PDB file of N, CA and C in Angstrom:
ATOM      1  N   UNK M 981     -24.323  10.803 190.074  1.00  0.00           N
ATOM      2  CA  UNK M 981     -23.543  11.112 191.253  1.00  0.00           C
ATOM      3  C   UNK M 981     -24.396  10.911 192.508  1.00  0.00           C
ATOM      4  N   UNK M 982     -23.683  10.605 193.316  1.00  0.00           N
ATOM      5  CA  UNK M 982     -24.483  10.835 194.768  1.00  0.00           C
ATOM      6  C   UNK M 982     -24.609  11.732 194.845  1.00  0.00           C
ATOM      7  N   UNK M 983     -25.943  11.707 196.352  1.00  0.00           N
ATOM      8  CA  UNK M 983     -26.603  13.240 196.659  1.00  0.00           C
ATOM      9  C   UNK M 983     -25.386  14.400 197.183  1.00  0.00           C
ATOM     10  N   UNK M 984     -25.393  15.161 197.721  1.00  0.00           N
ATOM     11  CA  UNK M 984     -25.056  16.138 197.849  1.00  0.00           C
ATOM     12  C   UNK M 984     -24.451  15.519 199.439  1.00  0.00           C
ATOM     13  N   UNK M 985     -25.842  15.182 200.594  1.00  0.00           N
ATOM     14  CA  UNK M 985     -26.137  14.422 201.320  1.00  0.00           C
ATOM     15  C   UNK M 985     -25.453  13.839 202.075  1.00  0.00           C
ATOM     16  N   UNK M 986     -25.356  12.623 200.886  1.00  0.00           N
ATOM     17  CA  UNK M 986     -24.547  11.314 200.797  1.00  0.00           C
ATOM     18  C   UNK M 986     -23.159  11.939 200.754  1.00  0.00           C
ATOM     19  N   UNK M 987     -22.519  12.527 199.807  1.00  0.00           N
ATOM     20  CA  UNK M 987     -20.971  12.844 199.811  1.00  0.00           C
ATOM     21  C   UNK M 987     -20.582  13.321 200.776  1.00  0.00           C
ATOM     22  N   UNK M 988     -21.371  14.509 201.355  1.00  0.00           N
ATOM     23  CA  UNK M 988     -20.716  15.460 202.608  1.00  0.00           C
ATOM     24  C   UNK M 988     -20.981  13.740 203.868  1.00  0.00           C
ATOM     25  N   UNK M 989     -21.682  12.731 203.823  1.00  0.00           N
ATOM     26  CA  UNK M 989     -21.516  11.819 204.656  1.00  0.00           C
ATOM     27  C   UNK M 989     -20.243  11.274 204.791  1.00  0.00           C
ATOM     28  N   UNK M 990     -19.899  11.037 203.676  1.00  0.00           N
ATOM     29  CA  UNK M 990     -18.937  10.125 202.984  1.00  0.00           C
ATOM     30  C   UNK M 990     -17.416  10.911 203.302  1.00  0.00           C
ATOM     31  N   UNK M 991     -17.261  12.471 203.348  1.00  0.00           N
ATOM     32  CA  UNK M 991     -16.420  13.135 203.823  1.00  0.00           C
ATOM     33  C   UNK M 991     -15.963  12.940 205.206  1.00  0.00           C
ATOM     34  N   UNK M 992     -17.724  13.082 205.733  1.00  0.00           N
ATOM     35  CA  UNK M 992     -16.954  12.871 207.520  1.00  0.00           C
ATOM     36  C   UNK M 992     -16.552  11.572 207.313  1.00  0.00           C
ATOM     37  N   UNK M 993     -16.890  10.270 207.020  1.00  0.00           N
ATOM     38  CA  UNK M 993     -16.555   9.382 207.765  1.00  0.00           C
ATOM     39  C   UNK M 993     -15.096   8.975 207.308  1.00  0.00           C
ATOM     40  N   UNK M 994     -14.703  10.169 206.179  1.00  0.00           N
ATOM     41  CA  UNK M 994     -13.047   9.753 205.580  1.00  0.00           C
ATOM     42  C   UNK M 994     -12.763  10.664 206.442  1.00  0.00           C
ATOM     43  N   UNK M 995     -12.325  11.666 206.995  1.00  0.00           N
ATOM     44  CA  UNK M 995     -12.260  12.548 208.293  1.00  0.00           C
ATOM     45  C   UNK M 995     -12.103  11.770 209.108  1.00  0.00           C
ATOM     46  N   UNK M 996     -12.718  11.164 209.838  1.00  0.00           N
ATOM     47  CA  UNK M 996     -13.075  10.590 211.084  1.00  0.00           C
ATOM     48  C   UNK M 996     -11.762   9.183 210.983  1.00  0.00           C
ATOM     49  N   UNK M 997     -12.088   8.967 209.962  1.00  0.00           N
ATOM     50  CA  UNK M 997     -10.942   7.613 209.516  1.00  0.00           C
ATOM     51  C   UNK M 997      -9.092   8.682 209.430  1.00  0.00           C
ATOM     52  N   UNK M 998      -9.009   9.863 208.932  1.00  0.00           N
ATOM     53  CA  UNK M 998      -7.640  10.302 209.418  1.00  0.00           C
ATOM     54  C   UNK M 998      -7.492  10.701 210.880  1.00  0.00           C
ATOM     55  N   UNK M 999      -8.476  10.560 211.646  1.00  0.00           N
ATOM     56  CA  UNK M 999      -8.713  11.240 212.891  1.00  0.00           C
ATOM     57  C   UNK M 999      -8.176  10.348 214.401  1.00  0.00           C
ATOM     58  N   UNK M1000      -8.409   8.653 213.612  1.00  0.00           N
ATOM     59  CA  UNK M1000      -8.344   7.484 214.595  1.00  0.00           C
ATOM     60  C   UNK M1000      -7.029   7.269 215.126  1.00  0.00           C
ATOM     61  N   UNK M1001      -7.152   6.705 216.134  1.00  0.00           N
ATOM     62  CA  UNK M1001      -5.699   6.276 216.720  1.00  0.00           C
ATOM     63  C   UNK M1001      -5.595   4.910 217.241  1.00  0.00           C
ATOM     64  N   UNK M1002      -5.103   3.639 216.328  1.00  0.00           N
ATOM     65  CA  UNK M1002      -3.752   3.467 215.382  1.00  0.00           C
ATOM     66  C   UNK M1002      -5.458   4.198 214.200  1.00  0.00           C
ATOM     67  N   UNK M1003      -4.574   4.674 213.292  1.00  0.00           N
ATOM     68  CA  UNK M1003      -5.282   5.452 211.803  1.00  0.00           C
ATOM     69  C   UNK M1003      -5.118   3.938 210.853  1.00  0.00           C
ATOM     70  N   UNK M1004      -6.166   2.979 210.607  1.00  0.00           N
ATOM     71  CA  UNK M1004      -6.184   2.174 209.427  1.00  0.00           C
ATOM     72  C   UNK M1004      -5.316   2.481 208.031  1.00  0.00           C
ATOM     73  N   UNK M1005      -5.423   1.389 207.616  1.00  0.00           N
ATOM     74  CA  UNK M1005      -4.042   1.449 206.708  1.00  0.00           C
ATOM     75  C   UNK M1005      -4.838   1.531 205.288  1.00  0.00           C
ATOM     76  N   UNK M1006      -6.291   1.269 205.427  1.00  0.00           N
ATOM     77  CA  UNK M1006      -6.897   1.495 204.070  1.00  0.00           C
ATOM     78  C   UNK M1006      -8.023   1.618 204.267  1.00  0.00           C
ATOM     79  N   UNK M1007      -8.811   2.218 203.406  1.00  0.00           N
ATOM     80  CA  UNK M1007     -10.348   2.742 203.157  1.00  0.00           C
ATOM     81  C   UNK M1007     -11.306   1.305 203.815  1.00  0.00           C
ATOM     82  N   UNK M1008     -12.461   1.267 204.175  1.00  0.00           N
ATOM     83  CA  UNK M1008     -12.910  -0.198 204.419  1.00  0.00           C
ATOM     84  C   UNK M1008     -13.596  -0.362 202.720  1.00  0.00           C
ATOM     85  N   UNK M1009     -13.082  -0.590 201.789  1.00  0.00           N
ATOM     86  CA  UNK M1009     -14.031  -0.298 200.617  1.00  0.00           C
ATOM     87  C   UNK M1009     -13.411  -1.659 199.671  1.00  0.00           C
ATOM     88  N   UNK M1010     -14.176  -1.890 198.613  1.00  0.00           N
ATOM     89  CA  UNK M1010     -13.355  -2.641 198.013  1.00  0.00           C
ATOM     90  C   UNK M1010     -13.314  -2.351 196.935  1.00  0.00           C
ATOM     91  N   UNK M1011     -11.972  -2.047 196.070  1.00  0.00           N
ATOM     92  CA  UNK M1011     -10.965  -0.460 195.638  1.00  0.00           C
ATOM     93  C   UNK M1011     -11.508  -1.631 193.999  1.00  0.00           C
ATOM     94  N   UNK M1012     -11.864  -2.809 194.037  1.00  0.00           N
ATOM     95  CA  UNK M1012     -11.836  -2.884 192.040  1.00  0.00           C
ATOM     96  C   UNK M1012     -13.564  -2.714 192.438  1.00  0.00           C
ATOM     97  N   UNK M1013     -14.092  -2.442 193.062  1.00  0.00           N
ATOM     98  CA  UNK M1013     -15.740  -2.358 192.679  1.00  0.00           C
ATOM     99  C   UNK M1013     -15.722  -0.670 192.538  1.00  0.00           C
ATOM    100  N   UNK M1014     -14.804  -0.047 193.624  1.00  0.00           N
ATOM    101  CA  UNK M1014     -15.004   1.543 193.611  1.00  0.00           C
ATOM    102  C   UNK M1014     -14.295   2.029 191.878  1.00  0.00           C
ATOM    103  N   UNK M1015     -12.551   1.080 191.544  1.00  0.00           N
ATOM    104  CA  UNK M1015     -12.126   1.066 189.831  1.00  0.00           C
ATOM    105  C   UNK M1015     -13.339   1.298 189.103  1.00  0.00           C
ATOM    106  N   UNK M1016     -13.998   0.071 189.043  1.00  0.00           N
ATOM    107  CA  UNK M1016     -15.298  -0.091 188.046  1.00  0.00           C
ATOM    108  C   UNK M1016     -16.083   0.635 187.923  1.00  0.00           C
ATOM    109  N   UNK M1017     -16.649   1.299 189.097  1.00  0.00           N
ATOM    110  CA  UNK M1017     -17.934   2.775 189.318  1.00  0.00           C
ATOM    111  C   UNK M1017     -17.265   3.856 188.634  1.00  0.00           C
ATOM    112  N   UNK M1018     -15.856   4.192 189.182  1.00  0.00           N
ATOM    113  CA  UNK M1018     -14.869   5.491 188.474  1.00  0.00           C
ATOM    114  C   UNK M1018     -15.335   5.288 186.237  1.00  0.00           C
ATOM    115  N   UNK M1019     -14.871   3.635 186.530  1.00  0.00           N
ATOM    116  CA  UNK M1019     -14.561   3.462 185.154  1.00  0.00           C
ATOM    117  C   UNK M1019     -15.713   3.856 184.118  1.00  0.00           C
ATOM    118  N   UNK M1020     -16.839   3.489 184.913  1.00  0.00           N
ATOM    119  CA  UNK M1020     -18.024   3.376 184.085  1.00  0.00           C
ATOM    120  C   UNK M1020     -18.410   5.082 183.845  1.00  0.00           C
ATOM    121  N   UNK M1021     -18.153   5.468 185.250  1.00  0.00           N
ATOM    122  CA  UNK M1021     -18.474   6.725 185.154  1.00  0.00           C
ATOM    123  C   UNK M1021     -17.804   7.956 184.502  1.00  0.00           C
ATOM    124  N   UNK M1022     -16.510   7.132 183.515  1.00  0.00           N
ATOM    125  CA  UNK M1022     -15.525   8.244 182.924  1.00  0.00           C
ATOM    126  C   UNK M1022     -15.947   7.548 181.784  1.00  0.00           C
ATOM    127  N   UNK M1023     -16.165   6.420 181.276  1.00  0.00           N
ATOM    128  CA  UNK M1023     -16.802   6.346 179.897  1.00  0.00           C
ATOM    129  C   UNK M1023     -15.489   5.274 179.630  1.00  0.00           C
ATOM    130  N   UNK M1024     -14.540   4.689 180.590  1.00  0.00           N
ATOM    131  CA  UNK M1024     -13.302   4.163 179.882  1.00  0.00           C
ATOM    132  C   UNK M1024     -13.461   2.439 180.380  1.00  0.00           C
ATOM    133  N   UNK M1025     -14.458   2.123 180.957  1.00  0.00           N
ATOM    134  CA  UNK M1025     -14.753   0.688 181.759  1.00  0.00           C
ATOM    135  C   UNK M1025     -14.441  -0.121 180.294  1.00  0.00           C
ATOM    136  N   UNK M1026     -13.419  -1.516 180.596  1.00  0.00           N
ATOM    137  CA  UNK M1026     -12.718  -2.161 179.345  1.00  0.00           C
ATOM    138  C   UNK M1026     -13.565  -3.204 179.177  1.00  0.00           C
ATOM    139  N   UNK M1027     -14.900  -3.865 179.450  1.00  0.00           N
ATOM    140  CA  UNK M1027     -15.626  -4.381 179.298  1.00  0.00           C
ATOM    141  C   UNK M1027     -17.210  -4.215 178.836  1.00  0.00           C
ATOM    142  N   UNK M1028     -17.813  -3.453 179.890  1.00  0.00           N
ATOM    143  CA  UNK M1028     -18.855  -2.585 179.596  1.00  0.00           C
ATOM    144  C   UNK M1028     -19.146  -1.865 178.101  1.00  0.00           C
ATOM    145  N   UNK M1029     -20.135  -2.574 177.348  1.00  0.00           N
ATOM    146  CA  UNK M1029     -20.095  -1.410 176.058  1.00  0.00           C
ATOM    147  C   UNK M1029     -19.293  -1.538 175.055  1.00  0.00           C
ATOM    148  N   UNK M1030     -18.280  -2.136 175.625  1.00  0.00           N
ATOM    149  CA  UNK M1030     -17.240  -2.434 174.366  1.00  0.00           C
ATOM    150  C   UNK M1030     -17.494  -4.083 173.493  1.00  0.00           C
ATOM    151  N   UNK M1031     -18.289  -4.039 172.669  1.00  0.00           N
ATOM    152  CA  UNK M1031     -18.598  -4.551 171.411  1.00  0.00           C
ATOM    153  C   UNK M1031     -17.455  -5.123 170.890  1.00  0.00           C
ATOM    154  N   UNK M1032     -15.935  -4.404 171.078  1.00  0.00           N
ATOM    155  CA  UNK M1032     -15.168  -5.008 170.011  1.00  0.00           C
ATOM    156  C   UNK M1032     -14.247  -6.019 170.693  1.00  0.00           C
ATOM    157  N   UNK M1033     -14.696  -6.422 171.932  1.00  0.00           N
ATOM    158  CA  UNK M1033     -14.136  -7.695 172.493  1.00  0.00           C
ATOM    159  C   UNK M1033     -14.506  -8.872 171.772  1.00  0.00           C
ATOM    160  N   UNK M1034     -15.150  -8.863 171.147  1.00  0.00           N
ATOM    161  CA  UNK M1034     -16.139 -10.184 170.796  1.00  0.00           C
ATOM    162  C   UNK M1034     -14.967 -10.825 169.601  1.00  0.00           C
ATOM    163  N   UNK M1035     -14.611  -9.512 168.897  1.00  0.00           N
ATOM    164  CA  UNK M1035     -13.856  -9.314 167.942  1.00  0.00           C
ATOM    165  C   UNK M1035     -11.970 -10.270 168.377  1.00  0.00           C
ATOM    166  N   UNK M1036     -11.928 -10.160 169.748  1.00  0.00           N
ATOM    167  CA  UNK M1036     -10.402 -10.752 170.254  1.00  0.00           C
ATOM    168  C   UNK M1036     -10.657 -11.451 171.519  1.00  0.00           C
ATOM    169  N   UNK M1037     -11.325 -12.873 171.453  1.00  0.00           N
ATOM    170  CA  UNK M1037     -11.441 -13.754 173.011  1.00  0.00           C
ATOM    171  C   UNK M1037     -10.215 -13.675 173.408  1.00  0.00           C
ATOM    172  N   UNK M1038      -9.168 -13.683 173.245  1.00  0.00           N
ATOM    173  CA  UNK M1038      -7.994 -13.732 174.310  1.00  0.00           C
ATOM    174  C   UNK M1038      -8.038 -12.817 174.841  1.00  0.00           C
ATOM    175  N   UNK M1039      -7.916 -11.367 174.611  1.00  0.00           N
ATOM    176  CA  UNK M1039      -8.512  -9.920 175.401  1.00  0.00           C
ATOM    177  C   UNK M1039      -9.123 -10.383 176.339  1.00  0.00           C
ATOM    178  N   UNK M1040     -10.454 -10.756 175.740  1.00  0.00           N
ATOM    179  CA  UNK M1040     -11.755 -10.373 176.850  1.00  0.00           C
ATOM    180  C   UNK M1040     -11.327 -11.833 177.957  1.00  0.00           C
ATOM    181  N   UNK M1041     -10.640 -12.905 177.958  1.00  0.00           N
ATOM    182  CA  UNK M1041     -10.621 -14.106 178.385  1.00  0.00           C
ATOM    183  C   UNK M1041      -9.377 -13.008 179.580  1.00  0.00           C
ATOM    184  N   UNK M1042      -8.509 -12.434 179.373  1.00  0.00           N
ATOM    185  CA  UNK M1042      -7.645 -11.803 180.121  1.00  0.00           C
ATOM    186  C   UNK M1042      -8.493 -10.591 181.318  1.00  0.00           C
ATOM    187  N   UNK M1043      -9.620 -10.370 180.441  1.00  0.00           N
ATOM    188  CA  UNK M1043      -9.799  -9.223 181.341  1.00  0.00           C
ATOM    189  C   UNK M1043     -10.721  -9.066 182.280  1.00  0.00           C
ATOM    190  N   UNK M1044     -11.415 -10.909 182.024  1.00  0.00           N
ATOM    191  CA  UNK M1044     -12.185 -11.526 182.478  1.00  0.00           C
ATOM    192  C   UNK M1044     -11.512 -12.263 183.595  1.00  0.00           C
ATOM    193  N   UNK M1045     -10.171 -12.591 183.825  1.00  0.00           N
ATOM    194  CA  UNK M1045      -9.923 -13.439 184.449  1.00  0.00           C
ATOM    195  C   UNK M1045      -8.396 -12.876 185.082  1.00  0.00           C
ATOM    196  N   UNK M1046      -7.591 -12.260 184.378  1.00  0.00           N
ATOM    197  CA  UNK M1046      -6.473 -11.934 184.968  1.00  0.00           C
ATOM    198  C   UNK M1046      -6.751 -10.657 185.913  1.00  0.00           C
ATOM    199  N   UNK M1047      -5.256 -10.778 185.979  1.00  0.00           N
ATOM    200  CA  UNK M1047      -4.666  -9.164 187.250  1.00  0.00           C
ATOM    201  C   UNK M1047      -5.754  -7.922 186.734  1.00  0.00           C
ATOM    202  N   UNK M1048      -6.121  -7.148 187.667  1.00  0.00           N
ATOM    203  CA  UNK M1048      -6.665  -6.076 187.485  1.00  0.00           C
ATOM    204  C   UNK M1048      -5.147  -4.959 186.636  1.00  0.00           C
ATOM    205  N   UNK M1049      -5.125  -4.327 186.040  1.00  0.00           N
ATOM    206  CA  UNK M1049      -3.779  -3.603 185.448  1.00  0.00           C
ATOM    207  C   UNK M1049      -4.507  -2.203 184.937  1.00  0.00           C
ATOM    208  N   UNK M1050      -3.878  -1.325 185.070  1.00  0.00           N
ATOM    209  CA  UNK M1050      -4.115   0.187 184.702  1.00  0.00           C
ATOM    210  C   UNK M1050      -4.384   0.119 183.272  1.00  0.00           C
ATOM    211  N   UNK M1051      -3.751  -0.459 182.628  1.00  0.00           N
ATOM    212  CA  UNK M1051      -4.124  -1.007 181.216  1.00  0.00           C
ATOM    213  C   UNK M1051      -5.691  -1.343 180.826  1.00  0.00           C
ATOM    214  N   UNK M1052      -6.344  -1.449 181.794  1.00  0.00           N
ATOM    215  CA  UNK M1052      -6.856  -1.712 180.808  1.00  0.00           C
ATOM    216  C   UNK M1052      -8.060  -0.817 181.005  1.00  0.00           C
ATOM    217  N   UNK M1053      -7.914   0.559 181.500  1.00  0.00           N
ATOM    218  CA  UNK M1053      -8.917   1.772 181.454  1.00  0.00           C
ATOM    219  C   UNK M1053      -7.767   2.610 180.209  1.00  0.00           C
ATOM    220  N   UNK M1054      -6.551   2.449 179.701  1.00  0.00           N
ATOM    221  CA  UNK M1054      -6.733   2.975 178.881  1.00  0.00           C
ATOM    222  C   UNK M1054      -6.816   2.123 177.430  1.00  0.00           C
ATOM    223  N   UNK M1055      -7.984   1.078 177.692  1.00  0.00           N
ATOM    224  CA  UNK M1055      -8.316   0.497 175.822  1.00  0.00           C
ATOM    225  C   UNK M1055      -9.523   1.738 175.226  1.00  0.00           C
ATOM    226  N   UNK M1056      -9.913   2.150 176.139  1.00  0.00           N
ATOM    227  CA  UNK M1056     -11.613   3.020 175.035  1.00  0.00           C
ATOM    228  C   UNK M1056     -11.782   4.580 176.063  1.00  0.00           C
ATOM    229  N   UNK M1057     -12.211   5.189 175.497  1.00  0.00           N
ATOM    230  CA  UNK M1057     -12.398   6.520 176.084  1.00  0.00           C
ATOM    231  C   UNK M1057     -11.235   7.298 175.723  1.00  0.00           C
ATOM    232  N   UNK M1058     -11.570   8.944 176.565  1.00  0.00           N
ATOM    233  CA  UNK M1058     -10.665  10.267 175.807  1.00  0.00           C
ATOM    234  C   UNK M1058      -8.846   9.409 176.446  1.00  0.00           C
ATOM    235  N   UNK M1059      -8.283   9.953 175.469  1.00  0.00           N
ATOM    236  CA  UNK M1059      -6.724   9.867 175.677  1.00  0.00           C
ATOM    237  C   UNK M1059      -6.545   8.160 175.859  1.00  0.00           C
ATOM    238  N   UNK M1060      -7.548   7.344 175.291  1.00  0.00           N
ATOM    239  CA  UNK M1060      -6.733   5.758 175.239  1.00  0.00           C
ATOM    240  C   UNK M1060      -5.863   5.579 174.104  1.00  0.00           C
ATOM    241  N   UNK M1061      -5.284   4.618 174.634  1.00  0.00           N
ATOM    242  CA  UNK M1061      -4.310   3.819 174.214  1.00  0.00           C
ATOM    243  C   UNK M1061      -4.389   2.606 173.339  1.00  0.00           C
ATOM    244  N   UNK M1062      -5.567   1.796 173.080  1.00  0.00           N
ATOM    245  CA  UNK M1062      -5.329   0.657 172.884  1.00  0.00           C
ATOM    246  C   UNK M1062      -4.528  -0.514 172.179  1.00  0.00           C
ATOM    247  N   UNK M1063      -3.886  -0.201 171.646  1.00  0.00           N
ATOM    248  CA  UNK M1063      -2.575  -0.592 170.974  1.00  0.00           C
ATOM    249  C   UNK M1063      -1.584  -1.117 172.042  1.00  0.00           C
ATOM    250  N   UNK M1064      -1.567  -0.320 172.570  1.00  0.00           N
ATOM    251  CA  UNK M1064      -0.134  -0.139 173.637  1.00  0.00           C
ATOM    252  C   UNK M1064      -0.521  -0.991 175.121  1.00  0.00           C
ATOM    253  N   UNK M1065      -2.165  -0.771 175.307  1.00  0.00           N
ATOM    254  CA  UNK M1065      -2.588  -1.079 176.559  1.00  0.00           C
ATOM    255  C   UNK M1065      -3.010  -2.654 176.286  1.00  0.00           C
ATOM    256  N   UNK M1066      -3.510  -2.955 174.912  1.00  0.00           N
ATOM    257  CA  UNK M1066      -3.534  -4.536 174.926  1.00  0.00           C
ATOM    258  C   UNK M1066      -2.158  -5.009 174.693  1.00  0.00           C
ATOM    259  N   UNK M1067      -1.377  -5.098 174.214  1.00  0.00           N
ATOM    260  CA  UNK M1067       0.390  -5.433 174.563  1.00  0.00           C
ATOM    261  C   UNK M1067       0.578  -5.637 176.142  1.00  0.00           C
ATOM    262  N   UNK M1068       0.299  -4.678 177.029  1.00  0.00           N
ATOM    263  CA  UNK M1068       0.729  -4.728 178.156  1.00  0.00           C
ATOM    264  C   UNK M1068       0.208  -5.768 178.997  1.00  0.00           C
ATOM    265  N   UNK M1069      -1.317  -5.443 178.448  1.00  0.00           N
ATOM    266  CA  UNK M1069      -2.322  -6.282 178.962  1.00  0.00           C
ATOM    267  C   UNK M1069      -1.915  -7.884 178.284  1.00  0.00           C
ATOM    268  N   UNK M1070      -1.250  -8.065 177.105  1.00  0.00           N
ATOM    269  CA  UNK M1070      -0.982  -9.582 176.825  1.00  0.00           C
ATOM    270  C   UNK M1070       0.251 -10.054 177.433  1.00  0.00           C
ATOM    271  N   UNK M1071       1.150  -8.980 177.765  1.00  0.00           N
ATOM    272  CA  UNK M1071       2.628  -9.677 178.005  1.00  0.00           C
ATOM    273  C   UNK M1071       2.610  -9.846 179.511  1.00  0.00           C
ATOM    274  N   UNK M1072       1.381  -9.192 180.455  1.00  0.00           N
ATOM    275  CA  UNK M1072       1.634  -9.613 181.787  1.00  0.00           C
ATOM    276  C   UNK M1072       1.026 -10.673 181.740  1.00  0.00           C
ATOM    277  N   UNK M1073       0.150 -11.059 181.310  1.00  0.00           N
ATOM    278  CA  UNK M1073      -1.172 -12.389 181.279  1.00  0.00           C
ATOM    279  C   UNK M1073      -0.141 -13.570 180.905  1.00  0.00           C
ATOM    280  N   UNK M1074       0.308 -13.065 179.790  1.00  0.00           N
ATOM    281  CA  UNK M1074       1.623 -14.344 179.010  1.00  0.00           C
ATOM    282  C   UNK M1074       2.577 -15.251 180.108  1.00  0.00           C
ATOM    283  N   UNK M1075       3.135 -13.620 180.925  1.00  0.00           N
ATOM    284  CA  UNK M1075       4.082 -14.007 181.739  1.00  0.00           C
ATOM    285  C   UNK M1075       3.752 -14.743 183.087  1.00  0.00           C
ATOM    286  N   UNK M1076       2.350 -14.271 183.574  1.00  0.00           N
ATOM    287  CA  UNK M1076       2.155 -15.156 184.655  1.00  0.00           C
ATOM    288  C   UNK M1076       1.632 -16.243 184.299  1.00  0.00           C
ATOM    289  N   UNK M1077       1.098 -17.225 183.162  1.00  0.00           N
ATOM    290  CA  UNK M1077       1.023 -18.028 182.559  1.00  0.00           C
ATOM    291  C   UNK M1077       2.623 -18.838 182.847  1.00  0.00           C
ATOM    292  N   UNK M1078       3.209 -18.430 181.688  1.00  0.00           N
ATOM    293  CA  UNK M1078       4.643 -18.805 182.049  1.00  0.00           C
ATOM    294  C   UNK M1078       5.319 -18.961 183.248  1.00  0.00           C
ATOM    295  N   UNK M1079       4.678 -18.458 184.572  1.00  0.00           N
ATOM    296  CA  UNK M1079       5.568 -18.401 185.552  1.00  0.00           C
ATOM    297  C   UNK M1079       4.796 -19.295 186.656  1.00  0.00           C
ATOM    298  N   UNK M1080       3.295 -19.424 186.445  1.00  0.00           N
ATOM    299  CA  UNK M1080       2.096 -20.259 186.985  1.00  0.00           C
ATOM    300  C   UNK M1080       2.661 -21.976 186.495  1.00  0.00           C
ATOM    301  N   UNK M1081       2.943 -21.693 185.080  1.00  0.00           N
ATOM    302  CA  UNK M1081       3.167 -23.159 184.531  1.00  0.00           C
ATOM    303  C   UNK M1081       4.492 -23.698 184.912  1.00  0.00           C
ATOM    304  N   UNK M1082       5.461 -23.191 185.377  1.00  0.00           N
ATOM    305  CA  UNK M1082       6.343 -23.507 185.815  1.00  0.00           C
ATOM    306  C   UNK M1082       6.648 -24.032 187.462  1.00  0.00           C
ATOM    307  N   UNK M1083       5.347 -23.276 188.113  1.00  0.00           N
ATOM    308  CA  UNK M1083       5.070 -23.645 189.726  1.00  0.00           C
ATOM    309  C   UNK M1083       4.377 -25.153 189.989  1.00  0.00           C
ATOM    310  N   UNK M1084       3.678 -25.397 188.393  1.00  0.00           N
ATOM    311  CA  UNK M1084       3.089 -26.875 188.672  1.00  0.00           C
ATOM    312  C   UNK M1084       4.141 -27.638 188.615  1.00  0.00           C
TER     313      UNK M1084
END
């Protein structure tokens, strides 16, 4: 975790950001690097550590390359899914495939 320090920093300057006038419409941050820190740091990151990609290249080729999707923090860690979350994770990948190949 960050210092103690650092967070109470990190408070004001989210403070200061509800405080502005026009008030920004989003954090200045960039929200899949902050995903990934959360992810790693809950034990559920769908790449990191997980060994059993090796086991399904179309997975890891999706998760490597497609849409970021909620799916896919729940393949590993407490209360996953993976059954349910690689399905989701194949039928959106499928479909924008299908819908990409149709724009050429």
């Amino acid at each position: 975790l960050p210092s103690f320090d650092d967070m109470q920093q990190e408070m004001e300057t989210r403070r200061q950001y509800r405080t502005m006038t026009p008030r920004p419409q989003y954090f200045k941050n960039d929200q899949v690097h902050s995903a990934d820190c959360y992810a790693r740091f809950c034990g559920v990151h769908p790449i990191e550590g997980n060994d059993e990609l090796d086991k399904d290249p179309e997975l890891k080729k999706w998760l490597l390359e497609g849409p970021m999707l909620g799916a896919h923090f729940r393949l590993r860690g407490k209360n996953a899914k993976p059954d349910l979350a690689r399905r989701i994770i194949c039928n959106v990948n499928k479909k924008l495939e299908e819908i990409t190949s149709r724009a050429d």
